[in-house]
Amino acid sequence: MTGPNFIPAKMDAVLVSIVMPLRDASATMRAALDSIVAQSCHEWQLIAVDDGSADDTAGIISTHARADSRIQLVSTPPLGIARALQAGCEAAAGEWIMRMDGDDTMHPERLRLQMAYARENPDCGVVSGWVRYGGDALGYAAYVDWVNSLRTHGEMMARRFVEAPVAHPSVMFRRELLEQHGGYRDGDFPEDYELWLRWMEAGVRFGKVPAEILIWNDPPGRLSRTAPRYSVENFYQMKFDYIARWLRANVDPARELWLWGAGRITRRRFDLLEALGFTFEGFIDVDPKKAGRHRDGRKVVMADALPDRNMAFVIVGVGNRGARDLIAADLVRKGWIEGRDFLLAA
């Protein structure tokens, strides 16, 4: 079951609830709606949540709903993305909930492919897939390349503290997970990433269809670009709460904690982790000018002088994707095991 041309066997009818929150989306949502209606699998329900729009979003949904009984409009005051998503999930009737945004488009086989994967992998609670980037901002394009490179549950688990290991509008998850582990939470953090970390911490298995299922567009007004909840500071604060719990549960407190990355930005970000009760013995870097003693009195060692693997645990705080991958490969070559001896976290 590999490659972008993977086509599953014909599936039986299964109801899937597609939850799509919308606010002032009248300019983009028609293409999203058309791509839903064009699905080769017809057993779906669309819960379109109009989150206090000031334009004709509700009118467009109402028109489509009159023509197609599978489409349901849920109108709310402006609640914000997390609460709108939760309202949509609560209105959903399907065994599975599929996410969709009003400025993206589905591949016609998306629903069929994801449901077939779910049926063939009954232990899987969240099913995603590959996405195609529909914008021109290089940073997001690089993220799409990275998220598409994570193919297995193990890979997504190992790299979940770097960034969200699935693209939010590409996921489909079992409705029962909302009752078992809670749904979307509202707060000063990315609501989707927090949900994935919480569910992964609870042992939920993630999977990905090895096919492109969604065009993920990136308009200038996208929430992840404009809303304070997606700021770098909020991103790291929320992530470190989960990293802290993982460290306490999985790393012997007798092992020294080392941070790979002695630069000012990296150290400042990881001060948030130290505020949660962890202390770095020292820092690892590749810049010989930083070798010796750091200004706060802690050691800075070079990559060729790593601490004893049996006595130390390394958190890689380097954010550059290429450098991060080289660091991970170098540690593995030297016998360090990801998840046991080191963790990628930036």
mmCIF file of C-alpha atoms in Angstrom:
data_model
loop_
_atom_site.group_PDB
_atom_site.id
_atom_site.type_symbol
_atom_site.label_atom_id
_atom_site.label_comp_id
_atom_site.label_asym_id
_atom_site.label_seq_id
_atom_site.Cartn_x
_atom_site.Cartn_y
_atom_site.Cartn_z
ATOM 1 C CA MET A 1 0.000 0.000 0.000
ATOM 2 C CA THR A 2 2.484 2.598 -1.188
ATOM 3 C CA GLY A 3 2.872 5.369 -3.711
ATOM 4 C CA PRO A 4 0.648 8.212 -4.854
ATOM 5 C CA ASN A 5 -1.424 5.917 -7.082
ATOM 6 C CA PHE A 6 -2.704 3.776 -4.202
ATOM 7 C CA ILE A 7 -6.380 2.920 -4.863
ATOM 8 C CA PRO A 8 -8.273 0.889 -2.232
ATOM 9 C CA ALA A 9 -10.986 -1.663 -2.808
ATOM 10 C CA LYS A 10 -14.582 -0.427 -3.035
ATOM 11 C CA MET A 11 -15.948 0.540 0.378
ATOM 12 C CA ASP A 12 -19.401 0.125 1.851
ATOM 13 C CA ALA A 13 -21.466 3.201 2.627
ATOM 14 C CA VAL A 14 -20.212 4.896 5.797
ATOM 15 C CA LEU A 15 -21.427 8.257 7.063
ATOM 16 C CA VAL A 16 -18.720 10.865 7.530
ATOM 17 C CA SER A 17 -19.440 14.305 8.954
ATOM 18 C CA ILE A 18 -17.349 17.023 7.310
ATOM 19 C CA VAL A 19 -16.897 19.963 9.696
ATOM 20 C CA MET A 20 -16.076 23.257 7.995
ATOM 21 C CA PRO A 21 -15.914 26.472 10.078
ATOM 22 C CA LEU A 22 -16.410 29.668 8.076
ATOM 23 C CA ARG A 23 -16.188 33.387 8.688
ATOM 24 C CA ASP A 24 -16.582 35.895 5.864
ATOM 25 C CA ALA A 25 -15.680 33.144 3.397
ATOM 26 C CA SER A 26 -18.031 34.034 0.540
ATOM 27 C CA ALA A 27 -15.145 34.772 -1.833
ATOM 28 C CA THR A 28 -13.514 31.352 -1.506
ATOM 29 C CA MET A 29 -16.020 28.825 -0.202
ATOM 30 C CA ARG A 30 -17.757 27.897 -3.471
ATOM 31 C CA ALA A 31 -14.719 25.958 -4.696
ATOM 32 C CA ALA A 32 -14.535 24.148 -1.349
ATOM 33 C CA LEU A 33 -18.245 23.260 -1.542
ATOM 34 C CA ASP A 34 -17.939 22.084 -5.138
ATOM 35 C CA SER A 35 -15.061 19.789 -4.189
ATOM 36 C CA ILE A 36 -17.142 18.254 -1.387
ATOM 37 C CA VAL A 37 -20.176 17.678 -3.596
ATOM 38 C CA ALA A 38 -17.884 16.117 -6.229
ATOM 39 C CA GLN A 39 -16.663 13.360 -3.886
ATOM 40 C CA SER A 40 -16.832 9.898 -5.462
ATOM 41 C CA CYS A 41 -18.188 8.577 -2.168
ATOM 42 C CA HIS A 42 -21.611 10.087 -1.550
ATOM 43 C CA GLU A 43 -22.213 9.054 2.071
ATOM 44 C CA TRP A 44 -21.266 12.251 3.836
ATOM 45 C CA GLN A 45 -22.793 15.052 5.870
ATOM 46 C CA LEU A 46 -21.440 18.611 5.766
ATOM 47 C CA ILE A 47 -21.684 20.690 8.942
ATOM 48 C CA ALA A 48 -20.876 24.237 7.808
ATOM 49 C CA VAL A 49 -20.440 26.506 10.837
ATOM 50 C CA ASP A 50 -20.966 30.175 10.057
ATOM 51 C CA ASP A 51 -18.920 31.803 12.817
ATOM 52 C CA GLY A 52 -20.556 35.226 12.889
ATOM 53 C CA SER A 53 -19.869 36.215 9.273
ATOM 54 C CA ALA A 54 -20.666 39.734 8.093
ATOM 55 C CA ASP A 55 -20.830 38.734 4.417
ATOM 56 C CA ASP A 56 -23.089 36.280 2.558
ATOM 57 C CA THR A 57 -21.467 33.115 3.889
ATOM 58 C CA ALA A 58 -24.693 31.928 5.565
ATOM 59 C CA GLY A 59 -26.736 32.699 2.445
ATOM 60 C CA ILE A 60 -24.445 30.660 0.224
ATOM 61 C CA ILE A 61 -24.602 27.681 2.584
ATOM 62 C CA SER A 62 -28.389 27.979 2.852
ATOM 63 C CA THR A 63 -28.731 27.914 -0.929
ATOM 64 C CA HIS A 64 -26.612 24.769 -1.151
ATOM 65 C CA ALA A 65 -28.502 23.186 1.750
ATOM 66 C CA ARG A 66 -31.838 23.646 -0.026
ATOM 67 C CA ALA A 67 -30.426 21.798 -3.027
ATOM 68 C CA ASP A 68 -28.639 19.065 -1.054
ATOM 69 C CA SER A 69 -30.044 17.627 2.175
ATOM 70 C CA ARG A 70 -26.573 16.416 3.207
ATOM 71 C CA ILE A 71 -25.543 20.027 3.888
ATOM 72 C CA GLN A 72 -26.408 21.568 7.255
ATOM 73 C CA LEU A 73 -25.827 25.174 8.337
ATOM 74 C CA VAL A 74 -24.946 25.912 11.955
ATOM 75 C CA SER A 75 -25.008 29.653 12.668
ATOM 76 C CA THR A 76 -23.277 31.069 15.731
ATOM 77 C CA PRO A 77 -22.144 34.468 16.986
ATOM 78 C CA PRO A 78 -18.428 35.066 16.395
ATOM 79 C CA LEU A 79 -16.973 32.403 18.708
ATOM 80 C CA GLY A 80 -13.498 31.994 17.249
ATOM 81 C CA ILE A 81 -12.042 28.996 15.437
ATOM 82 C CA ALA A 82 -11.757 26.556 18.362
ATOM 83 C CA ARG A 83 -15.299 27.043 19.638
ATOM 84 C CA ALA A 84 -16.712 27.043 16.100
ATOM 85 C CA LEU A 85 -14.959 23.735 15.433
ATOM 86 C CA GLN A 86 -16.319 22.277 18.634
ATOM 87 C CA ALA A 87 -19.836 23.448 17.755
ATOM 88 C CA GLY A 88 -19.499 21.683 14.416
ATOM 89 C CA CYS A 89 -18.271 18.485 16.046
ATOM 90 C CA GLU A 90 -21.189 18.513 18.486
ATOM 91 C CA ALA A 91 -23.645 18.796 15.584
ATOM 92 C CA ALA A 92 -21.977 15.969 13.653
ATOM 93 C CA ALA A 93 -23.783 12.642 13.314
ATOM 94 C CA GLY A 94 -21.051 10.589 11.657
ATOM 95 C CA GLU A 95 -18.860 7.910 13.146
ATOM 96 C CA TRP A 96 -15.963 9.832 11.628
ATOM 97 C CA ILE A 97 -15.391 13.586 11.526
ATOM 98 C CA MET A 98 -13.489 15.012 8.568
ATOM 99 C CA ARG A 99 -11.990 18.496 8.669
ATOM 100 C CA MET A 100 -12.225 20.980 5.850
ATOM 101 C CA ASP A 101 -11.590 24.706 5.484
ATOM 102 C CA GLY A 102 -13.508 27.102 3.297
ATOM 103 C CA ASP A 103 -10.503 28.117 1.215
ATOM 104 C CA ASP A 104 -9.193 24.622 0.391
ATOM 105 C CA THR A 105 -10.277 21.986 -2.120
ATOM 106 C CA MET A 106 -10.552 18.207 -1.775
ATOM 107 C CA HIS A 107 -9.405 15.619 -4.269
ATOM 108 C CA PRO A 108 -12.531 13.811 -5.591
ATOM 109 C CA GLU A 109 -11.312 10.557 -4.028
ATOM 110 C CA ARG A 110 -10.417 12.023 -0.646
ATOM 111 C CA LEU A 111 -13.282 10.597 1.371
ATOM 112 C CA ARG A 112 -13.049 7.175 -0.249
ATOM 113 C CA LEU A 113 -9.295 6.952 0.249
ATOM 114 C CA GLN A 114 -9.370 7.967 3.892
ATOM 115 C CA MET A 115 -12.288 5.703 4.772
ATOM 116 C CA ALA A 116 -10.634 2.765 3.025
ATOM 117 C CA TYR A 117 -7.435 3.401 4.991
ATOM 118 C CA ALA A 118 -9.437 3.569 8.228
ATOM 119 C CA ARG A 119 -11.172 0.264 7.465
ATOM 120 C CA GLU A 120 -7.860 -1.416 6.683
ATOM 121 C CA ASN A 121 -6.265 0.023 9.840
ATOM 122 C CA PRO A 122 -8.918 -0.332 12.567
ATOM 123 C CA ASP A 123 -6.453 0.655 15.312
ATOM 124 C CA CYS A 124 -6.032 4.085 13.734
ATOM 125 C CA GLY A 125 -7.928 6.977 15.330
ATOM 126 C CA VAL A 126 -6.764 9.854 13.112
ATOM 127 C CA VAL A 127 -6.289 9.493 9.360
ATOM 128 C CA SER A 128 -4.584 12.196 7.347
ATOM 129 C CA GLY A 129 -2.958 12.241 3.921
ATOM 130 C CA TRP A 130 -0.558 14.114 1.704
ATOM 131 C CA VAL A 131 -1.421 17.710 0.830
ATOM 132 C CA ARG A 132 -0.439 19.984 -2.026
ATOM 133 C CA TYR A 133 0.591 23.523 -1.165
ATOM 134 C CA GLY A 134 -1.578 26.130 -2.858
ATOM 135 C CA GLY A 135 0.290 29.329 -1.984
ATOM 136 C CA ASP A 136 3.516 31.151 -2.690
ATOM 137 C CA ALA A 137 5.014 31.742 0.773
ATOM 138 C CA LEU A 138 8.183 29.668 1.017
ATOM 139 C CA GLY A 139 7.903 29.055 4.749
ATOM 140 C CA TYR A 140 4.574 27.278 4.463
ATOM 141 C CA ALA A 141 5.716 25.380 1.385
ATOM 142 C CA ALA A 142 8.650 24.042 3.401
ATOM 143 C CA TYR A 143 6.256 22.988 6.155
ATOM 144 C CA VAL A 144 4.111 21.105 3.617
ATOM 145 C CA ASP A 145 7.194 19.273 2.341
ATOM 146 C CA TRP A 146 8.099 18.352 5.922
ATOM 147 C CA VAL A 147 4.612 17.227 6.966
ATOM 148 C CA ASN A 148 4.291 15.114 3.794
ATOM 149 C CA SER A 149 7.596 13.413 4.650
ATOM 150 C CA LEU A 150 6.108 11.966 7.852
ATOM 151 C CA ARG A 151 4.384 8.820 6.636
ATOM 152 C CA THR A 152 3.975 6.434 9.583
ATOM 153 C CA HIS A 153 2.587 6.671 13.100
ATOM 154 C CA GLY A 154 6.107 6.206 14.449
ATOM 155 C CA GLU A 155 7.506 9.052 12.370
ATOM 156 C CA MET A 156 4.683 11.376 13.384
ATOM 157 C CA MET A 157 5.110 10.479 17.054
ATOM 158 C CA ALA A 158 8.878 10.975 16.953
ATOM 159 C CA ARG A 159 8.649 14.404 15.303
ATOM 160 C CA ARG A 160 5.476 15.724 16.954
ATOM 161 C CA PHE A 161 7.410 18.175 19.127
ATOM 162 C CA VAL A 162 8.867 19.901 16.073
ATOM 163 C CA GLU A 163 5.595 21.029 14.507
ATOM 164 C CA ALA A 164 2.105 19.657 13.952
ATOM 165 C CA PRO A 165 2.690 16.316 12.167
ATOM 166 C CA VAL A 166 -0.543 16.541 10.125
ATOM 167 C CA ALA A 167 -2.136 19.370 8.167
ATOM 168 C CA HIS A 168 -5.315 20.252 10.036
ATOM 169 C CA PRO A 169 -7.764 20.368 7.075
ATOM 170 C CA SER A 170 -6.492 16.983 5.865
ATOM 171 C CA VAL A 171 -7.492 14.966 8.929
ATOM 172 C CA MET A 172 -10.374 12.631 9.629
ATOM 173 C CA PHE A 173 -10.833 11.275 13.143
ATOM 174 C CA ARG A 174 -13.120 8.968 15.070
ATOM 175 C CA ARG A 175 -15.929 10.896 16.725
ATOM 176 C CA GLU A 176 -15.526 8.831 19.903
ATOM 177 C CA LEU A 177 -12.130 10.456 20.516
ATOM 178 C CA LEU A 178 -13.901 13.693 21.422
ATOM 179 C CA GLU A 179 -15.643 11.960 24.310
ATOM 180 C CA GLN A 180 -12.621 9.905 25.348
ATOM 181 C CA HIS A 181 -9.948 12.609 25.304
ATOM 182 C CA GLY A 182 -11.753 15.915 24.810
ATOM 183 C CA GLY A 183 -12.156 18.066 21.738
ATOM 184 C CA TYR A 184 -10.910 21.453 20.607
ATOM 185 C CA ARG A 185 -9.893 23.756 23.427
ATOM 186 C CA ASP A 186 -10.046 27.525 23.271
ATOM 187 C CA GLY A 187 -6.995 29.411 24.481
ATOM 188 C CA ASP A 188 -3.799 31.237 23.567
ATOM 189 C CA PHE A 189 -2.379 28.374 21.529
ATOM 190 C CA PRO A 190 -2.863 26.652 18.151
ATOM 191 C CA GLU A 191 -6.058 24.641 18.705
ATOM 192 C CA ASP A 192 -5.175 21.888 16.226
ATOM 193 C CA TYR A 193 -1.597 21.280 17.393
ATOM 194 C CA GLU A 194 -2.725 21.139 21.016
ATOM 195 C CA LEU A 195 -5.349 18.547 20.081
ATOM 196 C CA TRP A 196 -2.842 16.318 18.278
ATOM 197 C CA LEU A 197 -0.336 16.483 21.155
ATOM 198 C CA ARG A 198 -3.050 15.667 23.684
ATOM 199 C CA TRP A 199 -4.367 12.731 21.702
ATOM 200 C CA MET A 200 -0.886 11.397 20.958
ATOM 201 C CA GLU A 201 -0.045 11.643 24.654
ATOM 202 C CA ALA A 202 -3.172 9.544 25.304
ATOM 203 C CA GLY A 203 -1.982 6.845 22.878
ATOM 204 C CA VAL A 204 -4.165 7.618 19.841
ATOM 205 C CA ARG A 205 -2.678 6.181 16.627
ATOM 206 C CA PHE A 206 -2.253 8.402 13.574
ATOM 207 C CA GLY A 207 -2.043 7.278 9.960
ATOM 208 C CA LYS A 208 -1.641 8.828 6.509
ATOM 209 C CA VAL A 209 -3.065 7.853 3.164
ATOM 210 C CA PRO A 210 -0.120 7.671 0.714
ATOM 211 C CA ALA A 211 -1.875 9.933 -1.776
ATOM 212 C CA GLU A 212 -2.520 13.642 -2.266
ATOM 213 C CA ILE A 213 -5.998 14.346 -0.877
ATOM 214 C CA LEU A 214 -6.174 18.124 -0.471
ATOM 215 C CA ILE A 215 -4.962 21.397 -1.946
ATOM 216 C CA TRP A 216 -4.055 23.474 1.108
ATOM 217 C CA ASN A 217 -4.350 27.101 0.115
ATOM 218 C CA ASP A 218 -2.576 29.916 1.914
ATOM 219 C CA PRO A 219 -4.347 33.281 1.555
ATOM 220 C CA PRO A 220 -2.776 36.377 3.172
ATOM 221 C CA GLY A 221 -5.582 36.583 5.746
ATOM 222 C CA ARG A 222 -5.201 33.025 6.972
ATOM 223 C CA LEU A 223 -5.667 32.799 10.738
ATOM 224 C CA SER A 224 -2.283 31.167 11.340
ATOM 225 C CA ARG A 225 -0.728 34.330 9.879
ATOM 226 C CA THR A 226 -2.873 36.886 11.716
ATOM 227 C CA ALA A 227 -4.302 35.554 14.999
ATOM 228 C CA PRO A 228 -2.262 36.054 18.222
ATOM 229 C CA ARG A 229 -2.972 32.474 19.326
ATOM 230 C CA TYR A 230 -0.576 31.272 16.588
ATOM 231 C CA SER A 231 2.355 33.442 17.681
ATOM 232 C CA VAL A 232 5.758 31.793 18.079
ATOM 233 C CA GLU A 233 5.682 32.450 21.828
ATOM 234 C CA ASN A 234 2.285 30.783 22.297
ATOM 235 C CA PHE A 235 3.354 27.912 20.051
ATOM 236 C CA TYR A 236 6.403 27.147 22.201
ATOM 237 C CA GLN A 237 4.669 27.673 25.539
ATOM 238 C CA MET A 238 1.985 25.136 24.689
ATOM 239 C CA LYS A 239 4.469 22.700 23.174
ATOM 240 C CA PHE A 240 6.785 22.827 26.190
ATOM 241 C CA ASP A 241 3.934 21.885 28.518
ATOM 242 C CA TYR A 242 3.675 18.591 26.619
ATOM 243 C CA ILE A 243 7.437 18.146 26.301
ATOM 244 C CA ALA A 244 7.790 18.625 30.055
ATOM 245 C CA ARG A 245 5.287 15.861 30.761
ATOM 246 C CA TRP A 246 6.977 13.601 28.218
ATOM 247 C CA LEU A 247 10.402 14.154 29.795
ATOM 248 C CA ARG A 248 9.100 13.374 33.279
ATOM 249 C CA ALA A 249 7.502 10.167 32.039
ATOM 250 C CA ASN A 250 10.289 8.924 29.761
ATOM 251 C CA VAL A 251 13.704 10.259 30.819
ATOM 252 C CA ASP A 252 15.555 9.191 33.944
ATOM 253 C CA PRO A 253 15.978 12.360 36.045
ATOM 254 C CA ALA A 254 19.535 11.235 36.813
ATOM 255 C CA ARG A 255 20.518 11.915 33.187
ATOM 256 C CA GLU A 256 21.910 15.350 32.404
ATOM 257 C CA LEU A 257 19.804 17.450 30.065
ATOM 258 C CA TRP A 258 21.670 19.119 27.188
ATOM 259 C CA LEU A 259 20.375 21.583 24.601
ATOM 260 C CA TRP A 260 21.723 21.418 21.058
ATOM 261 C CA GLY A 261 21.856 25.069 20.038
ATOM 262 C CA ALA A 262 23.745 27.756 21.954
ATOM 263 C CA GLY A 263 22.408 30.736 20.033
ATOM 264 C CA ARG A 264 20.511 33.514 21.780
ATOM 265 C CA ILE A 265 17.128 32.809 20.134
ATOM 266 C CA THR A 266 17.273 29.089 20.912
ATOM 267 C CA ARG A 267 18.281 29.669 24.521
ATOM 268 C CA ARG A 268 15.549 32.272 25.016
ATOM 269 C CA ARG A 269 12.871 29.919 23.686
ATOM 270 C CA PHE A 270 14.030 27.050 25.852
ATOM 271 C CA ASP A 271 14.006 29.265 28.935
ATOM 272 C CA LEU A 272 10.281 28.396 28.836
ATOM 273 C CA LEU A 273 11.159 24.742 29.429
ATOM 274 C CA GLU A 274 13.515 25.620 32.264
ATOM 275 C CA ALA A 275 10.686 27.609 33.842
ATOM 276 C CA LEU A 276 8.799 24.300 34.028
ATOM 277 C CA GLY A 277 11.487 22.813 36.281
ATOM 278 C CA PHE A 278 14.185 21.526 33.931
ATOM 279 C CA THR A 279 17.814 22.624 33.944
ATOM 280 C CA PHE A 280 20.231 22.260 31.050
ATOM 281 C CA GLU A 281 23.673 21.076 32.058
ATOM 282 C CA GLY A 282 25.137 22.682 28.969
ATOM 283 C CA PHE A 283 24.852 23.383 25.265
ATOM 284 C CA ILE A 284 26.021 21.713 22.047
ATOM 285 C CA ASP A 285 26.927 23.724 18.965
ATOM 286 C CA VAL A 286 28.959 23.549 15.759
ATOM 287 C CA ASP A 287 30.332 27.102 15.874
ATOM 288 C CA PRO A 288 33.868 26.897 17.319
ATOM 289 C CA LYS A 289 33.593 30.524 18.486
ATOM 290 C CA LYS A 290 31.031 29.361 21.053
ATOM 291 C CA ALA A 291 33.188 26.582 22.478
ATOM 292 C CA GLY A 292 34.179 26.800 26.127
ATOM 293 C CA ARG A 293 32.107 28.339 28.866
ATOM 294 C CA HIS A 294 28.815 30.071 28.196
ATOM 295 C CA ARG A 295 28.168 33.469 29.759
ATOM 296 C CA ASP A 296 25.810 31.940 32.326
ATOM 297 C CA GLY A 297 28.541 29.568 33.449
ATOM 298 C CA ARG A 298 27.356 26.456 31.661
ATOM 299 C CA LYS A 299 29.439 24.472 29.193
ATOM 300 C CA VAL A 300 29.281 24.789 25.428
ATOM 301 C CA VAL A 301 30.747 21.758 23.676
ATOM 302 C CA MET A 302 31.193 20.988 20.008
ATOM 303 C CA ALA A 303 29.376 18.205 18.136
ATOM 304 C CA ASP A 304 32.524 16.075 18.193
ATOM 305 C CA ALA A 305 32.689 16.196 21.997
ATOM 306 C CA LEU A 306 29.233 15.016 23.016
ATOM 307 C CA PRO A 307 28.495 14.122 26.634
ATOM 308 C CA ASP A 308 28.283 10.456 27.661
ATOM 309 C CA ARG A 309 25.209 9.004 25.934
ATOM 310 C CA ASN A 310 24.349 6.863 28.964
ATOM 311 C CA MET A 311 24.402 9.861 31.278
ATOM 312 C CA ALA A 312 22.887 12.567 29.085
ATOM 313 C CA PHE A 313 19.725 13.309 27.132
ATOM 314 C CA VAL A 314 19.874 15.819 24.279
ATOM 315 C CA ILE A 315 17.057 18.103 23.153
ATOM 316 C CA VAL A 316 17.694 19.467 19.673
ATOM 317 C CA GLY A 317 16.526 23.074 19.632
ATOM 318 C CA VAL A 318 17.852 24.047 16.206
ATOM 319 C CA GLY A 319 14.952 25.283 14.089
ATOM 320 C CA ASN A 320 16.529 25.165 10.627
ATOM 321 C CA ARG A 321 15.044 22.059 8.974
ATOM 322 C CA GLY A 322 18.150 21.099 7.035
ATOM 323 C CA ALA A 323 20.433 21.535 10.032
ATOM 324 C CA ARG A 324 18.004 19.672 12.281
ATOM 325 C CA ASP A 325 17.963 16.670 9.958
ATOM 326 C CA LEU A 326 21.770 16.645 9.779
ATOM 327 C CA ILE A 327 21.993 16.752 13.583
ATOM 328 C CA ALA A 328 19.560 13.849 13.925
ATOM 329 C CA ALA A 329 21.471 11.804 11.350
ATOM 330 C CA ASP A 330 24.778 12.538 13.086
ATOM 331 C CA LEU A 331 23.410 11.472 16.480
ATOM 332 C CA VAL A 332 22.028 8.232 15.018
ATOM 333 C CA ARG A 333 25.376 7.457 13.373
ATOM 334 C CA LYS A 334 26.999 7.824 16.786
ATOM 335 C CA GLY A 335 24.596 5.342 18.348
ATOM 336 C CA TRP A 336 22.071 7.728 19.874
ATOM 337 C CA ILE A 337 18.451 6.589 19.574
ATOM 338 C CA GLU A 338 15.707 9.124 18.865
ATOM 339 C CA GLY A 339 13.124 9.096 21.626
ATOM 340 C CA ARG A 340 15.459 7.336 24.036
ATOM 341 C CA ASP A 341 18.612 9.476 23.931
ATOM 342 C CA PHE A 342 17.522 12.595 22.079
ATOM 343 C CA LEU A 343 14.439 14.536 21.019
ATOM 344 C CA LEU A 344 13.838 16.972 18.176
ATOM 345 C CA ALA A 345 11.905 19.937 19.540
ATOM 346 C CA ALA A 346 12.208 22.939 17.209
#
